[in-house]
Amino acid sequence: MLLQRVMFLPLFTQWNRQTTKNLVPRFPAVRLTGFRSNSSVPDVKERTLIAVKPDGVQRRLVGQIIRRFEQRGFKLVGLKMLQVSEELLSQHYCQLTQKPFYPSLVEYMTSGPVVVMVWEGQNVVQSSRAMVGPTNPAAAPAGTVRGDFSLHVSRNVVHASDSLEGAQREIQLWFQGKELVKWGCWDQTLTCEE
Ligand code: UDP
Ligand code: MG
């Protein structure tokens, strides 16, 4: 029995390799090496910062939020979970520090871990704002993250950069360059014209 298994294993491995090779050429841009970080992968066009806020993490919404971005065709290039410091938050929300709601915003955002991500793709800044919905969930249409998962502006589940400049600033604030992964996505030619 053991001998049979030992003999069968190389055959199976061979079959698996062949099958993979046969499947891959159906997609013109695909190369097996394309799944790894590769210096020949073209440089990125647009990136944005998305964060699942502490209420979203506590309510186990991380997976559903990631799923929406993957499903749309965007590419995840950075991801981490952390407990935000007040210092980082004051830089992130530098335009809001004088607002009356700022102290409660700090309390909310430091109440538990956040999951912060960088997503990449065509028009990702504008599209992700549309996917997330307006700041106040009461005004957010069904189908948006805030419209589907939240009720009140003080617990609106997710952050999304609001402009190209904002995205660039926020990505640099939350991530070190080496934490962002450049990788070739095999279905890029199916979701976008090159
Ligand atoms: N916020 C709040 N009360 C307000 C306005 C904003 O608690 O009246 C919080 C809310 O969490 C919001 C965040 O502050 O997401 C940042 O506000 P901004 O205007 O940048 O909205 P966003 O870009 O998140 O839609
Ligand atoms: Mg904002």
CSV table of C-alpha atoms and ligand atoms in Angstrom, one decimal:
chain,number,residue,atom,x,y,z
A,1,MET,CA,0.0,0.0,0.0
A,2,LEU,CA,2.8,2.4,1.0
A,3,LEU,CA,4.7,1.4,-2.1
A,4,GLN,CA,1.7,2.1,-4.3
A,5,ARG,CA,1.4,5.6,-2.8
A,6,VAL,CA,5.1,6.3,-3.3
A,7,MET,CA,4.8,5.2,-6.9
A,8,PHE,CA,1.6,7.2,-7.5
A,9,LEU,CA,2.9,10.5,-6.1
A,10,PRO,CA,5.4,11.4,-8.9
A,11,LEU,CA,2.7,10.5,-11.5
A,12,PHE,CA,0.2,12.8,-9.8
A,13,THR,CA,2.8,15.6,-9.5
A,14,GLN,CA,3.6,15.2,-13.2
A,15,TRP,CA,-0.1,15.3,-14.2
A,16,ASN,CA,-0.6,18.4,-12.1
A,17,ARG,CA,2.3,20.3,-13.7
A,18,GLN,CA,1.1,19.3,-17.2
A,19,THR,CA,-2.5,20.3,-16.5
A,20,THR,CA,-1.4,23.7,-15.1
A,21,LYS,CA,0.7,24.3,-18.2
A,22,ASN,CA,-2.2,23.4,-20.5
A,23,LEU,CA,-4.5,25.7,-18.7
A,24,VAL,CA,-2.3,28.8,-18.4
A,25,PRO,CA,-1.8,29.6,-22.1
A,26,ARG,CA,-5.5,30.3,-22.5
A,27,PHE,CA,-4.8,33.7,-20.9
A,28,PRO,CA,-2.4,35.6,-23.1
A,29,ALA,CA,-0.8,37.6,-20.3
A,30,VAL,CA,-0.2,34.6,-18.1
A,31,ARG,CA,3.2,33.3,-17.2
A,32,LEU,CA,3.8,31.0,-14.3
A,33,THR,CA,6.4,33.5,-13.0
A,34,GLY,CA,3.7,36.2,-13.2
A,35,PHE,CA,2.3,35.0,-9.9
A,36,ARG,CA,5.5,36.1,-8.1
A,37,SER,CA,6.9,39.5,-7.4
A,38,ASN,CA,8.6,40.4,-10.7
A,39,SER,CA,10.6,43.4,-11.8
A,40,SER,CA,9.3,43.1,-15.4
A,41,VAL,CA,5.7,43.8,-14.2
A,42,PRO,CA,4.7,47.2,-15.5
A,43,ASP,CA,4.5,50.0,-12.9
A,44,VAL,CA,1.2,50.8,-11.4
A,45,LYS,CA,-1.2,53.4,-12.5
A,46,GLU,CA,-3.4,54.2,-9.5
A,47,ARG,CA,-3.6,53.1,-5.9
A,48,THR,CA,-5.8,54.0,-2.9
A,49,LEU,CA,-5.9,53.4,0.8
A,50,ILE,CA,-8.8,51.5,2.2
A,51,ALA,CA,-9.1,50.8,6.0
A,52,VAL,CA,-11.6,48.7,7.8
A,53,LYS,CA,-12.2,50.7,11.0
A,54,PRO,CA,-12.5,49.2,14.5
A,55,ASP,CA,-16.3,48.7,14.2
A,56,GLY,CA,-15.8,46.8,10.9
A,57,VAL,CA,-13.1,44.6,12.4
A,58,GLN,CA,-15.2,43.9,15.6
A,59,ARG,CA,-18.2,43.0,13.5
A,60,ARG,CA,-16.1,40.5,11.3
A,61,LEU,CA,-16.7,42.5,8.1
A,62,VAL,CA,-13.1,42.4,6.9
A,63,GLY,CA,-13.7,39.5,4.6
A,64,GLN,CA,-16.8,40.9,3.0
A,65,ILE,CA,-15.1,44.2,2.4
A,66,ILE,CA,-12.0,42.6,0.8
A,67,ARG,CA,-14.3,40.5,-1.3
A,68,ARG,CA,-16.1,43.5,-2.9
A,69,PHE,CA,-12.8,45.0,-4.0
A,70,GLU,CA,-11.5,41.7,-5.3
A,71,GLN,CA,-14.7,41.0,-7.1
A,72,ARG,CA,-14.7,44.4,-8.8
A,73,GLY,CA,-11.3,43.5,-10.3
A,74,PHE,CA,-8.9,45.6,-8.1
A,75,LYS,CA,-5.6,44.2,-7.0
A,76,LEU,CA,-4.5,44.0,-3.4
A,77,VAL,CA,-0.9,45.2,-3.0
A,78,GLY,CA,-0.7,45.9,0.7
A,79,LEU,CA,-2.5,44.6,3.8
A,80,LYS,CA,-1.9,44.8,7.6
A,81,MET,CA,-3.7,44.9,10.9
A,82,LEU,CA,-2.7,47.4,13.6
A,83,GLN,CA,-3.7,49.3,16.6
A,84,VAL,CA,-3.6,53.0,15.5
A,85,SER,CA,-1.8,55.6,17.6
A,86,GLU,CA,-3.2,59.0,18.2
A,87,GLU,CA,-0.1,60.4,16.5
A,88,LEU,CA,-0.7,58.5,13.2
A,89,LEU,CA,-4.4,59.4,13.4
A,90,SER,CA,-3.8,63.1,13.7
A,91,GLN,CA,-1.6,63.0,10.6
A,92,HIS,CA,-4.2,60.9,8.7
A,93,TYR,CA,-7.0,63.2,9.7
A,94,CYS,CA,-4.9,66.4,9.7
A,95,GLN,CA,-7.7,68.4,8.1
A,96,LEU,CA,-10.2,67.4,10.8
A,97,THR,CA,-8.3,68.0,14.0
A,98,GLN,CA,-10.2,71.2,14.8
A,99,LYS,CA,-13.6,69.7,14.1
A,100,PRO,CA,-15.9,69.3,17.1
A,101,PHE,CA,-16.3,65.6,16.5
A,102,TYR,CA,-12.5,65.0,16.4
A,103,PRO,CA,-12.1,63.8,20.0
A,104,SER,CA,-14.8,61.2,19.6
A,105,LEU,CA,-13.3,60.2,16.2
A,106,VAL,CA,-10.0,59.5,17.9
A,107,GLU,CA,-11.7,57.5,20.6
A,108,TYR,CA,-13.5,55.5,18.0
A,109,MET,CA,-10.5,54.9,15.7
A,110,THR,CA,-8.3,53.8,18.6
A,111,SER,CA,-10.9,51.6,20.3
A,112,GLY,CA,-9.5,48.5,18.6
A,113,PRO,CA,-7.4,47.3,15.6
A,114,VAL,CA,-7.9,48.4,12.1
A,115,VAL,CA,-7.2,46.6,8.9
A,116,VAL,CA,-5.5,48.8,6.4
A,117,MET,CA,-5.0,48.0,2.7
A,118,VAL,CA,-3.7,49.4,-0.5
A,119,TRP,CA,-5.7,48.5,-3.6
A,120,GLU,CA,-4.6,49.1,-7.2
A,121,GLY,CA,-6.3,49.5,-10.5
A,122,GLN,CA,-7.9,51.6,-13.1
A,123,ASN,CA,-9.7,54.6,-11.5
A,124,VAL,CA,-9.5,52.9,-8.1
A,125,VAL,CA,-9.7,56.2,-6.0
A,126,GLN,CA,-13.0,57.3,-7.5
A,127,SER,CA,-14.5,53.8,-7.9
A,128,SER,CA,-13.7,52.9,-4.3
A,129,ARG,CA,-15.3,56.1,-3.0
A,130,ALA,CA,-18.4,55.1,-4.9
A,131,MET,CA,-18.3,51.5,-3.5
A,132,VAL,CA,-17.8,52.8,0.0
A,133,GLY,CA,-20.6,55.4,-0.2
A,134,PRO,CA,-21.1,58.9,1.4
A,135,THR,CA,-19.6,59.7,4.8
A,136,ASN,CA,-23.0,59.6,6.5
A,137,PRO,CA,-24.5,56.1,6.2
A,138,ALA,CA,-28.0,57.6,6.4
A,139,ALA,CA,-27.4,59.0,2.9
A,140,ALA,CA,-25.6,55.9,1.6
A,141,PRO,CA,-27.4,53.9,-1.1
A,142,ALA,CA,-27.9,50.1,-0.6
A,143,GLY,CA,-25.1,48.3,-2.4
A,144,THR,CA,-22.4,50.6,-0.9
A,145,VAL,CA,-20.4,49.3,2.0
A,146,ARG,CA,-21.7,52.1,4.3
A,147,GLY,CA,-25.2,51.7,3.0
A,148,ASP,CA,-25.2,48.0,3.6
A,149,PHE,CA,-23.3,47.7,6.9
A,150,SER,CA,-23.8,51.0,8.9
A,151,LEU,CA,-26.3,53.4,10.3
A,152,HIS,CA,-24.5,56.4,11.8
A,153,VAL,CA,-21.6,58.7,10.7
A,154,SER,CA,-19.7,58.0,13.9
A,155,ARG,CA,-19.5,54.2,13.1
A,156,ASN,CA,-19.2,54.1,9.3
A,157,VAL,CA,-17.1,50.9,9.1
A,158,VAL,CA,-14.6,51.9,6.4
A,159,HIS,CA,-12.2,54.6,5.2
A,160,ALA,CA,-11.3,55.3,1.5
A,161,SER,CA,-9.0,58.0,0.2
A,162,ASP,CA,-10.9,60.8,-1.4
A,163,SER,CA,-8.4,62.0,-4.1
A,164,LEU,CA,-5.3,60.9,-6.0
A,165,GLU,CA,-3.1,63.3,-3.8
A,166,GLY,CA,-4.9,62.1,-0.6
A,167,ALA,CA,-4.3,58.5,-1.6
A,168,GLN,CA,-0.6,59.0,-2.2
A,169,ARG,CA,-0.2,60.9,1.1
A,170,GLU,CA,-2.1,58.3,3.1
A,171,ILE,CA,-0.3,55.3,1.5
A,172,GLN,CA,3.1,56.8,2.5
A,173,LEU,CA,1.8,57.5,6.0
A,174,TRP,CA,0.5,54.0,6.7
A,175,PHE,CA,2.9,51.8,4.6
A,176,GLN,CA,6.6,51.6,4.1
A,177,GLY,CA,7.6,51.1,0.4
A,178,LYS,CA,8.8,47.5,1.1
A,179,GLU,CA,5.4,46.5,2.5
A,180,LEU,CA,3.8,47.0,-0.9
A,181,VAL,CA,4.0,44.1,-3.2
A,182,LYS,CA,4.4,44.5,-7.0
A,183,TRP,CA,2.9,41.4,-8.6
A,184,GLY,CA,1.5,40.4,-11.9
A,185,CYS,CA,-2.2,39.6,-11.9
A,186,TRP,CA,-3.0,36.9,-14.4
A,187,ASP,CA,-6.5,38.2,-15.2
A,188,GLN,CA,-5.4,41.8,-15.8
A,189,THR,CA,-6.2,41.6,-19.5
A,190,LEU,CA,-9.7,40.3,-18.6
A,191,THR,CA,-10.6,43.1,-16.3
A,192,CYS,CA,-8.9,46.0,-18.2
A,193,GLU,CA,-7.7,46.9,-21.6
A,194,GLU,CA,-3.9,47.3,-21.5
B,1,UDP,N1,-17.0,61.9,11.1
B,1,UDP,C1,-17.8,62.0,12.2
B,1,UDP,N2,-18.7,62.9,12.3
B,1,UDP,C2,-18.9,63.8,11.3
B,1,UDP,C3,-18.1,63.8,10.1
B,1,UDP,C4,-17.1,62.8,10.1
B,1,UDP,O1,-17.6,61.2,13.1
B,1,UDP,O2,-19.8,64.7,11.4
B,1,UDP,C5,-15.9,60.8,11.0
B,1,UDP,C6,-16.4,59.6,10.2
B,1,UDP,O3,-15.9,58.5,10.8
B,1,UDP,C7,-15.7,59.9,8.8
B,1,UDP,C8,-14.4,60.5,9.3
B,1,UDP,O4,-14.8,61.3,10.4
B,1,UDP,O5,-15.5,58.8,8.1
B,1,UDP,C9,-13.6,61.3,8.3
B,1,UDP,O6,-14.5,62.3,7.8
B,1,UDP,P1,-14.5,62.7,6.2
B,1,UDP,O7,-15.2,64.0,6.1
B,1,UDP,O8,-13.1,62.7,5.7
B,1,UDP,O9,-15.3,61.5,5.6
B,1,UDP,P2,-14.9,60.2,4.7
B,1,UDP,O10,-13.8,60.7,3.8
B,1,UDP,O11,-14.5,59.1,5.7
B,1,UDP,O12,-16.2,59.9,4.0
B,2,MG,MG,-12.0,61.7,4.2
